[in-house]
Amino acid sequence: MLRVGLTGGIGAGKSTVANRLAEHGAVLIDSDRIAREVVEPGTEGLARLVEEFGPEILAGDGSLDRPALAAKAFADDESRRRLNAIVHPLVGARTGELMAAAAPDAVIVHDIPLLVENGLATAYHLVVVVDAPVEVRVRRLVTARGMAEEDARARIRAQASDEQRRAVADVWLDNGGAEDAVLADVDALWADRLVPFEANIRLRRPRTPVSPKIAEYDLTWPAQAERVLSRIRAATGGLARRADHIGSTAVPGLPAKDVLDFQLTVSTLDDADTLRELLCDAGFPRLEGDWCDDAVDGGGTWPKRLHVGADPKRAVNLHVRSEETPAWRLALLFRDYLRANPDERDDYRDVKLRLADAHAEDGNVAAYAEEKQEFVNGVFTRGEKWAAATGWKP
């Protein structure tokens, strides 16, 4: 199933987006609602809160008196930790139950206000952030929720910043204008990204091959890459020796195909095979076939595994290489040598542009990649001399 984390600052209108996705068929899991459910009268959660903070936190009808609890639980950091130690595991367990009950082809949208603050982005295939200008959010909180203006501003300041949210956002929805505008964006997100994304994961379906097309260097590539790398690292755990952004999009200023290349380095290819289903479930289906790198000395090939991204709006290649061959090291040397030598980077740019033009009608990148290999091998040779002279290590 596809797991989507939905978040945004208070007053941004996250519920508008959540409700629209639910109308399309998403399974909506609301963290705030669950947090209320697990402390309703008669629950284990409420009993434990009373035991920890006293019967004074109960209202006359036996329900939780939230202001009374807040007065005690937020008095100091230790009290807040005691509260979280009770409520968070209960919310997590209930969330897990709801996810497990969803159909195998579900698109789960987890509405979680503190996704950024709690560092939960890697738990999702995609993070959607709903945003609106601060003044719009303040006006909504004052008029719709009856907050005092200063209280509204204080709540906004206490939450994650726009910069922190942008760092984890795969999708940024502007909900500062007319509702029809953001609803149209949500409709497009559902049809063009979420539905095919889910199917690609479930069916282990790779993206359709296309001809090489070179784009200007995108300043957002490093941030996009870090989001993907975080998911790869979270999915593979201790079996991976390292995970790196490699290839042309990892070289500042170098035009490239808009495909993020990554390398997962493992001890052996048996480890790569062990990771197969974990990577597939995380959104990186494996390409079938015998994949390999050509040995630079002409002495055969070096086997590897190749996964691709299932997200239809973010093309990814994930090369899984073992430390049993030099290929993993050469991929890092190639990247770092081009970063350190702008003239070589620009020569590579010219080769890529020429070959992409020559193979613009191929429908795939096989011949393009094969023809540029001679230049790449030359970079390996020159890079080794540079590494020896500078003391470079991967």
Short mmCIF file of C-alpha atoms in Angstrom, two decimals:
data_model
loop_
_atom_site.label_atom_id
_atom_site.label_comp_id
_atom_site.label_asym_id
_atom_site.label_seq_id
_atom_site.Cartn_x
_atom_site.Cartn_y
_atom_site.Cartn_z
CA MET A 1 0.00 0.00 0.00
CA LEU A 2 1.04 3.60 -0.44
CA ARG A 3 1.67 5.60 2.74
CA VAL A 4 1.30 9.37 2.44
CA GLY A 5 2.19 11.68 5.30
CA LEU A 6 0.02 14.80 5.31
CA THR A 7 1.08 17.73 7.46
CA GLY A 8 1.05 21.51 7.69
CA GLY A 9 0.99 24.33 10.16
CA ILE A 10 -2.03 25.21 12.24
CA GLY A 11 -4.54 27.18 10.18
CA ALA A 12 -3.09 26.07 6.84
CA GLY A 13 -6.26 24.18 5.95
CA LYS A 14 -4.92 20.64 6.09
CA SER A 15 -8.39 19.20 6.67
CA THR A 16 -9.54 20.59 3.31
CA VAL A 17 -6.87 18.51 1.58
CA ALA A 18 -7.46 15.46 3.77
CA ASN A 19 -11.19 15.44 3.13
CA ARG A 20 -10.73 15.78 -0.63
CA LEU A 21 -8.31 12.85 -0.69
CA ALA A 22 -10.82 10.81 1.31
CA GLU A 23 -13.49 11.66 -1.26
CA HIS A 24 -11.21 10.18 -3.91
CA GLY A 25 -10.92 6.95 -1.93
CA ALA A 26 -7.92 7.44 0.31
CA VAL A 27 -7.94 5.73 3.70
CA LEU A 28 -7.67 8.70 6.06
CA ILE A 29 -5.98 8.20 9.42
CA ASP A 30 -6.31 11.29 11.61
CA SER A 31 -3.71 11.48 14.38
CA ASP A 32 -5.62 14.10 16.35
CA ARG A 33 -8.76 11.98 16.29
CA ILE A 34 -6.85 8.91 17.45
CA ALA A 35 -5.22 10.92 20.23
CA ARG A 36 -8.71 11.75 21.49
CA GLU A 37 -10.01 8.21 21.10
CA VAL A 38 -7.26 6.58 23.16
CA VAL A 39 -8.14 8.68 26.22
CA GLU A 40 -11.92 8.44 26.06
CA PRO A 41 -13.81 7.27 29.18
CA GLY A 42 -13.23 3.59 29.87
CA THR A 43 -9.94 3.38 27.97
CA GLU A 44 -6.59 2.22 29.25
CA GLY A 45 -5.17 5.58 28.22
CA LEU A 46 -7.46 7.62 30.44
CA ALA A 47 -6.91 5.27 33.39
CA ARG A 48 -3.14 5.64 33.08
CA LEU A 49 -3.38 9.43 32.83
CA VAL A 50 -5.44 9.56 36.01
CA GLU A 51 -2.94 7.30 37.75
CA GLU A 52 -0.06 9.54 36.64
CA PHE A 53 -1.57 13.01 37.04
CA GLY A 54 -4.40 12.52 39.54
CA PRO A 55 -8.23 12.53 39.43
CA GLU A 56 -8.21 16.33 39.12
CA ILE A 57 -7.78 15.90 35.34
CA LEU A 58 -11.28 14.45 35.03
CA ALA A 59 -14.41 16.46 34.24
CA GLY A 60 -17.64 15.93 36.15
CA ASP A 61 -18.90 13.36 33.61
CA GLY A 62 -15.71 11.27 33.89
CA SER A 63 -14.21 12.45 30.61
CA LEU A 64 -10.80 14.05 30.28
CA ASP A 65 -10.62 17.71 31.26
CA ARG A 66 -8.03 18.75 28.74
CA PRO A 67 -7.23 22.19 30.20
CA ALA A 68 -6.73 20.57 33.62
CA LEU A 69 -4.41 17.97 32.09
CA ALA A 70 -2.50 20.64 30.19
CA ALA A 71 -1.95 22.63 33.38
CA LYS A 72 -0.18 19.64 34.90
CA ALA A 73 1.37 17.89 31.90
CA PHE A 74 2.91 20.98 30.33
CA ALA A 75 4.20 22.50 33.54
CA ASP A 76 7.75 21.26 32.83
CA ASP A 77 9.68 19.01 30.47
CA GLU A 78 9.55 15.99 32.78
CA SER A 79 5.76 16.17 33.02
CA ARG A 80 5.51 16.45 29.24
CA ARG A 81 7.69 13.36 28.84
CA ARG A 82 5.44 11.43 31.24
CA LEU A 83 2.40 12.44 29.19
CA ASN A 84 4.04 11.46 25.90
CA ALA A 85 5.21 8.13 27.33
CA ILE A 86 1.57 7.22 27.95
CA VAL A 87 -0.19 8.67 24.91
CA HIS A 88 2.31 8.22 22.06
CA PRO A 89 2.57 4.40 22.26
CA LEU A 90 -1.22 4.12 22.36
CA VAL A 91 -1.60 6.39 19.33
CA GLY A 92 1.13 4.46 17.51
CA ALA A 93 -0.49 1.11 18.24
CA ARG A 94 -3.92 2.28 17.09
CA THR A 95 -2.41 3.80 13.96
CA GLY A 96 -0.71 0.49 13.20
CA GLU A 97 -4.02 -1.35 13.60
CA LEU A 98 -5.76 0.96 11.16
CA MET A 99 -2.96 0.64 8.61
CA ALA A 100 -2.94 -3.15 8.92
CA ALA A 101 -6.70 -3.22 8.33
CA ALA A 102 -6.43 -1.30 5.05
CA ALA A 103 -6.70 -3.12 1.73
CA PRO A 104 -3.45 -4.11 -0.05
CA ASP A 105 -4.14 -1.53 -2.77
CA ALA A 106 -5.00 1.29 -0.37
CA VAL A 107 -3.65 4.81 -0.50
CA ILE A 108 -3.27 5.63 3.17
CA VAL A 109 -3.19 9.32 4.05
CA HIS A 110 -1.90 9.86 7.58
CA ASP A 111 -2.93 13.31 8.78
CA ILE A 112 -0.23 14.06 11.33
CA PRO A 113 0.34 17.65 12.46
CA LEU A 114 3.74 17.03 14.12
CA LEU A 115 5.27 14.93 11.34
CA VAL A 116 8.17 17.34 10.92
CA GLU A 117 8.67 18.06 14.60
CA ASN A 118 8.82 14.35 15.44
CA GLY A 119 11.10 13.40 12.52
CA LEU A 120 8.65 10.96 10.92
CA ALA A 121 9.09 11.76 7.22
CA THR A 122 10.92 8.53 6.36
CA ALA A 123 7.92 6.47 7.48
CA TYR A 124 6.05 7.52 4.32
CA HIS A 125 6.49 7.00 0.60
CA LEU A 126 5.50 10.64 0.07
CA VAL A 127 5.13 13.69 2.31
CA VAL A 128 2.53 16.33 1.41
CA VAL A 129 2.75 19.70 3.14
CA VAL A 130 -0.20 22.10 3.11
CA ASP A 131 0.81 25.73 3.50
CA ALA A 132 -0.74 29.19 3.60
CA PRO A 133 0.73 32.63 4.37
CA VAL A 134 1.00 33.43 8.06
CA GLU A 135 -1.53 36.26 7.90
CA VAL A 136 -4.07 34.00 6.24
CA ARG A 137 -3.53 31.35 8.91
CA VAL A 138 -3.89 33.90 11.71
CA ARG A 139 -7.14 35.21 10.23
CA ARG A 140 -8.54 31.68 9.97
CA LEU A 141 -7.64 30.86 13.56
CA VAL A 142 -9.19 34.07 14.86
CA THR A 143 -12.40 33.90 12.83
CA ALA A 144 -13.03 30.15 12.62
CA ARG A 145 -11.66 28.96 15.95
CA GLY A 146 -12.15 32.05 18.07
CA MET A 147 -8.49 32.32 19.10
CA ALA A 148 -7.01 35.57 20.33
CA GLU A 149 -4.65 36.90 17.67
CA GLU A 150 -1.56 36.71 19.88
CA ASP A 151 -2.41 33.15 20.85
CA ALA A 152 -2.71 32.24 17.18
CA ARG A 153 0.67 33.79 16.38
CA ALA A 154 2.27 32.06 19.35
CA ARG A 155 0.94 28.67 18.20
CA ILE A 156 2.33 29.26 14.72
CA ARG A 157 5.75 30.29 16.08
CA ALA A 158 5.91 27.18 18.26
CA GLN A 159 5.57 24.85 15.28
CA ALA A 160 8.07 23.84 12.61
CA SER A 161 9.28 26.59 10.30
CA ASP A 162 8.59 26.74 6.56
CA GLU A 163 12.24 25.81 5.94
CA GLN A 164 11.91 22.69 8.08
CA ARG A 165 8.73 21.66 6.31
CA ARG A 166 10.18 22.29 2.84
CA ALA A 167 13.11 20.03 3.69
CA VAL A 168 10.78 17.01 3.96
CA ALA A 169 8.06 18.03 1.47
CA ASP A 170 7.76 15.98 -1.70
CA VAL A 171 4.58 17.94 -2.50
CA TRP A 172 3.93 21.54 -1.39
CA LEU A 173 0.28 22.61 -1.66
CA ASP A 174 -0.50 26.32 -1.43
CA ASN A 175 -3.82 26.70 0.35
CA GLY A 176 -3.67 30.45 0.79
CA GLY A 177 -6.16 31.32 -1.94
CA ALA A 178 -9.54 30.17 -3.14
CA GLU A 179 -10.54 26.67 -2.04
CA ASP A 180 -11.22 25.64 -5.63
CA ALA A 181 -7.56 26.18 -6.49
CA VAL A 182 -6.15 23.83 -3.85
CA LEU A 183 -8.88 21.26 -4.55
CA ALA A 184 -7.84 21.22 -8.21
CA ASP A 185 -4.24 20.64 -7.12
CA VAL A 186 -5.36 17.77 -4.89
CA ASP A 187 -7.37 16.21 -7.73
CA ALA A 188 -4.30 16.30 -9.96
CA LEU A 189 -2.10 14.91 -7.19
CA TRP A 190 -4.47 11.98 -6.74
CA ALA A 191 -4.86 11.12 -10.41
CA ASP A 192 -1.37 11.82 -11.69
CA ARG A 193 0.79 10.74 -8.77
CA LEU A 194 -0.83 8.85 -5.91
CA VAL A 195 -2.88 6.33 -7.90
CA PRO A 196 -0.06 5.29 -10.26
CA PHE A 197 2.48 5.41 -7.40
CA GLU A 198 0.44 2.86 -5.42
CA ALA A 199 0.06 0.60 -8.44
CA ASN A 200 3.77 0.77 -9.26
CA ILE A 201 4.67 -0.37 -5.73
CA ARG A 202 2.05 -3.14 -5.59
CA LEU A 203 2.81 -4.47 -9.07
CA ARG A 204 6.59 -3.91 -8.77
CA ARG A 205 6.23 -1.94 -11.98
CA PRO A 206 9.20 0.04 -13.34
CA ARG A 207 8.85 3.31 -15.15
CA THR A 208 8.54 3.36 -18.92
CA PRO A 209 11.88 3.82 -20.75
CA VAL A 210 12.35 7.16 -22.49
CA SER A 211 14.94 8.75 -24.74
CA PRO A 212 17.74 10.73 -23.09
CA LYS A 213 16.83 14.36 -22.49
CA ILE A 214 19.29 16.68 -20.78
CA ALA A 215 17.96 19.38 -18.43
CA GLU A 216 19.77 22.34 -16.93
CA TYR A 217 21.17 21.74 -13.47
CA ASP A 218 18.37 22.02 -10.90
CA LEU A 219 19.31 23.67 -7.61
CA THR A 220 16.69 21.54 -5.84
CA TRP A 221 18.26 18.22 -6.86
CA PRO A 222 20.40 17.93 -3.68
CA ALA A 223 17.39 18.48 -1.40
CA GLN A 224 15.28 16.02 -3.42
CA ALA A 225 18.11 13.51 -3.24
CA GLU A 226 18.44 13.82 0.52
CA ARG A 227 14.75 13.01 0.97
CA VAL A 228 15.10 9.87 -1.13
CA LEU A 229 18.34 8.87 0.59
CA SER A 230 16.67 9.16 3.97
CA ARG A 231 14.01 6.67 2.86
CA ILE A 232 16.61 4.30 1.41
CA ARG A 233 18.62 4.36 4.64
CA ALA A 234 15.53 3.83 6.76
CA ALA A 235 14.44 0.87 4.61
CA THR A 236 17.79 -0.92 4.53
CA GLY A 237 19.04 -0.45 8.08
CA GLY A 238 22.22 -2.26 9.07
CA LEU A 239 22.60 -4.32 5.89
CA ALA A 240 23.79 -1.31 3.89
CA ARG A 241 27.34 -0.13 4.35
CA ARG A 242 26.53 3.30 2.92
CA ALA A 243 24.06 5.10 0.65
CA ASP A 244 25.12 7.97 -1.62
CA HIS A 245 23.81 10.38 -4.24
CA ILE A 246 25.91 9.72 -7.32
CA GLY A 247 25.83 10.47 -11.04
CA SER A 248 25.34 13.73 -12.87
CA THR A 249 22.64 15.20 -10.62
CA ALA A 250 25.16 14.97 -7.75
CA VAL A 251 27.60 17.32 -9.52
CA PRO A 252 26.70 21.01 -9.00
CA GLY A 253 26.36 22.90 -12.26
CA LEU A 254 26.25 19.82 -14.50
CA PRO A 255 23.25 19.49 -16.84
CA ALA A 256 21.75 16.01 -16.61
CA LYS A 257 18.78 13.81 -17.25
CA ASP A 258 16.21 14.60 -14.55
CA VAL A 259 16.85 11.24 -12.89
CA LEU A 260 18.34 10.98 -9.42
CA ASP A 261 20.99 8.27 -9.25
CA PHE A 262 21.85 6.61 -5.96
CA GLN A 263 24.28 3.93 -4.89
CA LEU A 264 23.64 1.50 -2.07
CA THR A 265 26.86 -0.21 -1.05
CA VAL A 266 26.57 -3.64 0.58
CA SER A 267 29.09 -6.26 1.65
CA THR A 268 27.94 -8.94 -0.79
CA LEU A 269 25.32 -9.37 -3.48
CA ASP A 270 23.60 -11.84 -1.17
CA ASP A 271 22.91 -8.83 1.06
CA ALA A 272 21.56 -7.01 -2.00
CA ASP A 273 19.16 -9.88 -2.61
CA THR A 274 18.11 -9.90 1.05
CA LEU A 275 17.19 -6.23 0.69
CA ARG A 276 15.11 -6.79 -2.44
CA GLU A 277 11.63 -6.84 -0.90
CA LEU A 278 12.44 -4.16 1.68
CA LEU A 279 13.43 -1.80 -1.12
CA CYS A 280 10.42 -2.78 -3.24
CA ASP A 281 8.05 -2.08 -0.35
CA ALA A 282 9.80 1.24 0.29
CA GLY A 283 9.00 2.32 -3.27
CA PHE A 284 12.00 1.07 -5.25
CA PRO A 285 11.06 -1.99 -7.36
CA ARG A 286 13.92 -4.06 -8.75
CA LEU A 287 14.50 -4.29 -12.48
CA GLU A 288 14.70 -7.90 -13.57
CA GLY A 289 17.69 -9.13 -15.53
CA ASP A 290 21.42 -9.46 -15.09
CA TRP A 291 22.76 -5.98 -14.45
CA CYS A 292 26.45 -5.24 -14.36
CA ASP A 293 29.17 -2.61 -14.80
CA ASP A 294 31.91 -3.08 -17.38
CA ALA A 295 35.29 -3.62 -15.76
CA VAL A 296 37.50 -0.65 -16.64
CA ASP A 297 40.44 -2.92 -17.47
CA GLY A 298 38.36 -4.75 -20.06
CA GLY A 299 38.42 -7.89 -17.97
CA GLY A 300 34.75 -8.77 -17.92
CA THR A 301 31.94 -7.31 -15.86
CA TRP A 302 31.07 -6.52 -12.26
CA PRO A 303 27.55 -7.67 -11.29
CA LYS A 304 25.13 -5.39 -9.45
CA ARG A 305 21.43 -5.05 -8.75
CA LEU A 306 19.32 -2.21 -10.11
CA HIS A 307 16.17 -0.74 -8.54
CA VAL A 308 14.13 2.24 -9.76
CA GLY A 309 11.73 4.65 -8.13
CA ALA A 310 8.01 3.89 -8.21
CA ASP A 311 7.03 7.57 -7.86
CA PRO A 312 5.84 8.62 -11.34
CA LYS A 313 6.88 12.24 -10.69
CA ARG A 314 10.40 11.57 -9.43
CA ALA A 315 12.59 9.30 -11.55
CA VAL A 316 15.17 7.39 -9.52
CA ASN A 317 17.86 4.81 -10.30
CA LEU A 318 19.24 2.88 -7.33
CA HIS A 319 22.42 0.92 -8.08
CA VAL A 320 23.13 -1.72 -5.44
CA ARG A 321 26.81 -2.62 -5.59
CA SER A 322 28.87 -4.84 -3.36
CA GLU A 323 32.30 -4.14 -1.90
CA GLU A 324 33.46 -7.30 -3.72
CA THR A 325 34.14 -5.22 -6.86
CA PRO A 326 35.70 -1.75 -7.38
CA ALA A 327 32.56 -0.38 -9.03
CA TRP A 328 31.14 1.23 -5.86
CA ARG A 329 34.37 3.15 -5.27
CA LEU A 330 34.63 4.29 -8.90
CA ALA A 331 31.11 5.72 -8.82
CA LEU A 332 32.12 7.94 -5.89
CA LEU A 333 35.45 8.84 -7.45
CA PHE A 334 33.71 9.87 -10.68
CA ARG A 335 31.35 12.18 -8.79
CA ASP A 336 34.00 13.77 -6.59
CA TYR A 337 36.51 14.22 -9.40
CA LEU A 338 33.97 16.10 -11.53
CA ARG A 339 32.99 18.22 -8.53
CA ALA A 340 36.61 19.22 -8.04
CA ASN A 341 37.45 19.79 -11.72
CA PRO A 342 35.07 22.17 -13.52
CA ASP A 343 36.84 21.74 -16.88
CA GLU A 344 36.23 17.99 -16.80
CA ARG A 345 32.64 18.62 -15.74
CA ASP A 346 32.10 20.91 -18.72
CA ASP A 347 33.68 18.41 -21.12
CA TYR A 348 31.30 15.77 -19.81
CA ARG A 349 28.41 18.20 -20.31
CA ASP A 350 29.35 18.58 -23.97
CA VAL A 351 29.54 14.81 -24.48
CA LYS A 352 26.15 14.29 -22.85
CA LEU A 353 24.46 17.00 -24.90
CA ARG A 354 25.89 15.67 -28.16
CA LEU A 355 24.92 12.08 -27.47
CA ALA A 356 21.48 12.96 -26.15
CA ASP A 357 20.79 14.82 -29.39
CA ALA A 358 22.04 11.85 -31.42
CA HIS A 359 19.77 9.43 -29.56
CA ALA A 360 16.73 11.66 -29.08
CA GLU A 361 14.48 9.21 -30.95
CA ASP A 362 15.72 5.95 -29.44
CA GLY A 363 12.99 5.51 -26.85
CA ASN A 364 15.55 4.38 -24.25
CA VAL A 365 19.01 5.31 -22.98
CA ALA A 366 20.91 2.11 -23.77
CA ALA A 367 22.90 3.35 -26.78
CA TYR A 368 23.40 6.78 -25.18
CA ALA A 369 24.93 5.17 -22.09
CA GLU A 370 27.10 2.80 -24.10
CA GLU A 371 28.56 5.55 -26.27
CA LYS A 372 29.49 7.82 -23.36
CA GLN A 373 31.25 5.00 -21.54
CA GLU A 374 34.55 5.72 -23.32
CA PHE A 375 34.59 9.23 -21.84
CA VAL A 376 33.57 7.88 -18.44
CA ASN A 377 36.45 5.39 -18.50
CA GLY A 378 38.82 8.24 -19.28
CA VAL A 379 37.50 10.12 -16.25
CA PHE A 380 38.18 7.02 -14.14
CA THR A 381 41.81 7.02 -15.30
CA ARG A 382 42.35 10.72 -14.71
CA GLY A 383 40.41 10.52 -11.47
CA GLU A 384 42.75 7.84 -10.10
CA LYS A 385 45.72 10.15 -10.65
CA TRP A 386 43.84 12.98 -8.95
CA ALA A 387 42.95 10.71 -6.03
CA ALA A 388 46.57 9.67 -5.56
CA ALA A 389 47.73 13.29 -5.68
CA THR A 390 45.10 14.65 -3.30
CA GLY A 391 44.73 11.70 -0.93
CA TRP A 392 41.05 11.29 -1.83
CA LYS A 393 39.23 8.45 -0.11
CA PRO A 394 35.60 7.36 -0.64
#
